[in-house]
JSON list of C-alpha atoms in Angstrom, two decimals:
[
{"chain": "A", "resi": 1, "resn": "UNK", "atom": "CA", "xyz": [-8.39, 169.17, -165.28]},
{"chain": "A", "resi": 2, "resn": "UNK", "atom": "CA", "xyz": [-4.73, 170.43, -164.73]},
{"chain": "A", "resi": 3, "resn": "UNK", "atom": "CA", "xyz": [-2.96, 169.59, -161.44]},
{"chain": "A", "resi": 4, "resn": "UNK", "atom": "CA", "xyz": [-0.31, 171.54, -160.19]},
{"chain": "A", "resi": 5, "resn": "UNK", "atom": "CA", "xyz": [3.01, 170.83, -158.37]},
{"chain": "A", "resi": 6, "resn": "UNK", "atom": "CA", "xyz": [3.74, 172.74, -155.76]},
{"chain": "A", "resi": 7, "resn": "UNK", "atom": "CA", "xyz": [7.92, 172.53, -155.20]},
{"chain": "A", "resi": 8, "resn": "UNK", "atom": "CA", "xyz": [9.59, 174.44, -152.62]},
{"chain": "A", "resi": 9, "resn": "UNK", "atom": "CA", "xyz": [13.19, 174.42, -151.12]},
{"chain": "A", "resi": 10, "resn": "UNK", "atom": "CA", "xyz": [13.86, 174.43, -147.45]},
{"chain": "A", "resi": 11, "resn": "UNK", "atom": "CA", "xyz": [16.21, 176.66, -145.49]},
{"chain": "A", "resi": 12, "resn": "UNK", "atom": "CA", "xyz": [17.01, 179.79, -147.15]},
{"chain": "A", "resi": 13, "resn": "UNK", "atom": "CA", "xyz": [15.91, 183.32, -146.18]},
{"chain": "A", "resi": 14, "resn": "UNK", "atom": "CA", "xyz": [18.81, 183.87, -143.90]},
{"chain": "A", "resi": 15, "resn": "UNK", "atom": "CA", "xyz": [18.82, 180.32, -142.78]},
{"chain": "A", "resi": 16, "resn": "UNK", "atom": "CA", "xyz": [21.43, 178.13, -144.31]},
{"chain": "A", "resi": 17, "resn": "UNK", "atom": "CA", "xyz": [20.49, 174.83, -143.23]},
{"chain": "A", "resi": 18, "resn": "UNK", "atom": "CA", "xyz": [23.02, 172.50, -142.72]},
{"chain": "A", "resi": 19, "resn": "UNK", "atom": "CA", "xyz": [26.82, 173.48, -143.84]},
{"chain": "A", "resi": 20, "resn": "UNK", "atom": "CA", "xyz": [29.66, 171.42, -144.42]},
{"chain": "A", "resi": 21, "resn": "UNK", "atom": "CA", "xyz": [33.09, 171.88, -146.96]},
{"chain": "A", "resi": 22, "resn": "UNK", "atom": "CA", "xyz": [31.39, 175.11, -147.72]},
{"chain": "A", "resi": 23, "resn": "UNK", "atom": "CA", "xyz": [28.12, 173.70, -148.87]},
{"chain": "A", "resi": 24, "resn": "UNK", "atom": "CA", "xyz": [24.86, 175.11, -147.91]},
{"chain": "A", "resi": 25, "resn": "UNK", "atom": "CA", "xyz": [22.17, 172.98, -147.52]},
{"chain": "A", "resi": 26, "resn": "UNK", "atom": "CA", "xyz": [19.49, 176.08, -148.87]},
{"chain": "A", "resi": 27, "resn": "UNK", "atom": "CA", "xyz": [22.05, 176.33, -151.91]},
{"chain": "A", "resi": 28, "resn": "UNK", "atom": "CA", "xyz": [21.48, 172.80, -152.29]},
{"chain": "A", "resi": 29, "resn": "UNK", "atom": "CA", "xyz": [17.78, 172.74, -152.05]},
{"chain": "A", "resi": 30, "resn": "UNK", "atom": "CA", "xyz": [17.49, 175.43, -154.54]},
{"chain": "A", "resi": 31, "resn": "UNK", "atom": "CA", "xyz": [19.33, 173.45, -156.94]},
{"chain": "A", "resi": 32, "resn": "UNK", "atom": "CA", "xyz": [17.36, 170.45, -156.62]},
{"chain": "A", "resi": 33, "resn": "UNK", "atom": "CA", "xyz": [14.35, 172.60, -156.76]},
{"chain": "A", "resi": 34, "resn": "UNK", "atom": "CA", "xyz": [15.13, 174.39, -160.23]},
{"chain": "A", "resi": 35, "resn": "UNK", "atom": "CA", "xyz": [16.25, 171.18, -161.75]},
{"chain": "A", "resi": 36, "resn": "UNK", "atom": "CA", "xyz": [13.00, 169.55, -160.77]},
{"chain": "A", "resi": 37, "resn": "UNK", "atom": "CA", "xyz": [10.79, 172.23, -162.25]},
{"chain": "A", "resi": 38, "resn": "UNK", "atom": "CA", "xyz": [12.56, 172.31, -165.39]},
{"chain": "A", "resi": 39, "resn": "UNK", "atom": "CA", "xyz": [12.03, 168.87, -165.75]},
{"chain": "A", "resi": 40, "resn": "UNK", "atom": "CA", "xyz": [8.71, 168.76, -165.22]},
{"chain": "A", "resi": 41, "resn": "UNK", "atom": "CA", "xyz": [7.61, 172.23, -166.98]},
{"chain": "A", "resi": 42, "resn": "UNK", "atom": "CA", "xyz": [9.57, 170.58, -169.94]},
{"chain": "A", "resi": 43, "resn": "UNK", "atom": "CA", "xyz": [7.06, 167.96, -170.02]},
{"chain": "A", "resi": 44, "resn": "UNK", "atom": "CA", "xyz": [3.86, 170.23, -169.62]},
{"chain": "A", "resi": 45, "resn": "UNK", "atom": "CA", "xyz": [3.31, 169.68, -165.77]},
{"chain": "A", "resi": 46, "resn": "UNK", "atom": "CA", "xyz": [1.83, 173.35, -164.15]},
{"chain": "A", "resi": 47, "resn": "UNK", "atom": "CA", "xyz": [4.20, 174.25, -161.39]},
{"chain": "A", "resi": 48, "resn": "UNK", "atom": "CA", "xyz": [4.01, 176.36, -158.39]},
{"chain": "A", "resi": 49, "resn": "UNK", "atom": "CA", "xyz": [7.25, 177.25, -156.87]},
{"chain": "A", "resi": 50, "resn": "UNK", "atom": "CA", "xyz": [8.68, 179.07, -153.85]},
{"chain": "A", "resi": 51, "resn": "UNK", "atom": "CA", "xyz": [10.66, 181.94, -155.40]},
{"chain": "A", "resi": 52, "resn": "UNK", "atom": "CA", "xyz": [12.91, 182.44, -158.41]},
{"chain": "A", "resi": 53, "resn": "UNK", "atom": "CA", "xyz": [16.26, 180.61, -159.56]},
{"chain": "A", "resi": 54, "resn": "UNK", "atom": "CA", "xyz": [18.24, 182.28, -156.94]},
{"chain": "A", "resi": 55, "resn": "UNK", "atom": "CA", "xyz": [16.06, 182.87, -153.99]},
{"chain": "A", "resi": 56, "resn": "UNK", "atom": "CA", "xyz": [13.03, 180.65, -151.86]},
{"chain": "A", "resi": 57, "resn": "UNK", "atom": "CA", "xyz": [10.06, 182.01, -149.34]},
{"chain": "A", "resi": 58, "resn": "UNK", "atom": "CA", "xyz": [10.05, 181.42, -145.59]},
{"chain": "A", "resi": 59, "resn": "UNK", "atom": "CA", "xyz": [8.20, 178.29, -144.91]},
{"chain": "A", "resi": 60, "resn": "UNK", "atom": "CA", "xyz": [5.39, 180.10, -143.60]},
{"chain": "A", "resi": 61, "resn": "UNK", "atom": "CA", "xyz": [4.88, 181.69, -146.71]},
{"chain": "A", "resi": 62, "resn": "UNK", "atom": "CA", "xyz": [5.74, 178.60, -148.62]},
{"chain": "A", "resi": 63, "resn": "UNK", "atom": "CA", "xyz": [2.62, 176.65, -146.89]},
{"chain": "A", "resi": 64, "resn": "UNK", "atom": "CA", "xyz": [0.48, 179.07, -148.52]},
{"chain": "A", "resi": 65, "resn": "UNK", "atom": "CA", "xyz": [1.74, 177.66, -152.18]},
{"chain": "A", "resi": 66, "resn": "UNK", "atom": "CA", "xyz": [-0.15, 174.31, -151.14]},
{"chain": "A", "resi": 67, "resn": "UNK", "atom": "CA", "xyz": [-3.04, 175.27, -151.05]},
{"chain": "A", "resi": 68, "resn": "UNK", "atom": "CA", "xyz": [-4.68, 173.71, -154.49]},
{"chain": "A", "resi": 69, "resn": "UNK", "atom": "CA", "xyz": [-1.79, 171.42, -155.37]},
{"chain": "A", "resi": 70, "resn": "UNK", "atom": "CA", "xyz": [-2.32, 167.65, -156.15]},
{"chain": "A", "resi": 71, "resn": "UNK", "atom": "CA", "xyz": [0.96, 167.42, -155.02]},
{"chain": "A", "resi": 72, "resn": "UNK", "atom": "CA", "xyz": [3.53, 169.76, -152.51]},
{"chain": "A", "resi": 73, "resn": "UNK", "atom": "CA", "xyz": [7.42, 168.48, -152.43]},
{"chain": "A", "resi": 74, "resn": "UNK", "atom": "CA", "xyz": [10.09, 170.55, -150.20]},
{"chain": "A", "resi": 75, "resn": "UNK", "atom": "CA", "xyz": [13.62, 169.62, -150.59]},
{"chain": "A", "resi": 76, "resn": "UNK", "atom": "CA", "xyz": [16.21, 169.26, -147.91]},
{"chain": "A", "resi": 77, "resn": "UNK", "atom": "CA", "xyz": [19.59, 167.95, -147.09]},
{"chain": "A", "resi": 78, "resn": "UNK", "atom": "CA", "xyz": [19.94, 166.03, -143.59]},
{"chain": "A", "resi": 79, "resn": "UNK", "atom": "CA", "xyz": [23.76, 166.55, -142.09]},
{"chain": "A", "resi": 80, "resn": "UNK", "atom": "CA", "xyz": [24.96, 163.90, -139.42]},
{"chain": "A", "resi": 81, "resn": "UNK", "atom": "CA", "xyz": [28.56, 164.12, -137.61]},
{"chain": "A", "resi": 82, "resn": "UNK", "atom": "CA", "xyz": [29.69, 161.08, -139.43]},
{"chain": "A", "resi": 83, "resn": "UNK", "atom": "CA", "xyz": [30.51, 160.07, -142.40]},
{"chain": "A", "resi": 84, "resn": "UNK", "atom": "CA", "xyz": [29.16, 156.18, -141.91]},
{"chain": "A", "resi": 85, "resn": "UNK", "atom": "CA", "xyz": [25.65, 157.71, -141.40]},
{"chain": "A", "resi": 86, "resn": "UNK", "atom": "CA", "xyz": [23.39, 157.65, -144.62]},
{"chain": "A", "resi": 87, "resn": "UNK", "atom": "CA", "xyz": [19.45, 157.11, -145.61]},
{"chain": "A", "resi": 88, "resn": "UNK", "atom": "CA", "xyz": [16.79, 158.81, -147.24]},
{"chain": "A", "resi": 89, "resn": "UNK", "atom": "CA", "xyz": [13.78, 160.40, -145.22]},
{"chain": "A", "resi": 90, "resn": "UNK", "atom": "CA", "xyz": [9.87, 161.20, -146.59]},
{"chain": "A", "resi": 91, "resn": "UNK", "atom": "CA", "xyz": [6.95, 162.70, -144.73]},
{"chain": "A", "resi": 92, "resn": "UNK", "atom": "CA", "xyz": [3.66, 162.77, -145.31]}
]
């Protein structure tokens, strides 16, 4: 039995996310997104993503990807005020 990946990238549609020296986080995202499917679709994984190279669903209508995936990762970027502040963060 195949599984599939779902992989989405947060912020986009209009929303950029956080922004800072002219990065936006959704740019980001969709970066990290793309380079992930490649890399797995290189190595026969089935993907499902949110949109094309260049663009990424809503999150409402990236929920409905989920639906069948062993497995849903959605990329984002936290900002902080600071540049001392650092860490990674993973929900479940």
């Amino acid at each position: 039995m195949n599984k599939i990946v779902t992989i989405t990238a947060g912020h986009g549609a209009g929303d950029p996310g956080a922004v800072a020296f002219s990065r936006r986080e959704a740019d980001i995202a969709l970066d990290m997104r793309n380079m992930v499917n490649h890399y797995l679709k290189a190595r026969g994984v089935i993907t499902c993503t949110d949109g094309d190279s260049k663009e990424n669903k809503v999150l409402g209508q990236a929920i409905k990807l989920i639906s069948g995936a062993a497995i849903a990762v959605e990329f984002h970027c936290n900002a902080f005020s600071t540049a001392t502040a650092g860490g990674t963060e993973a929900l479940a």
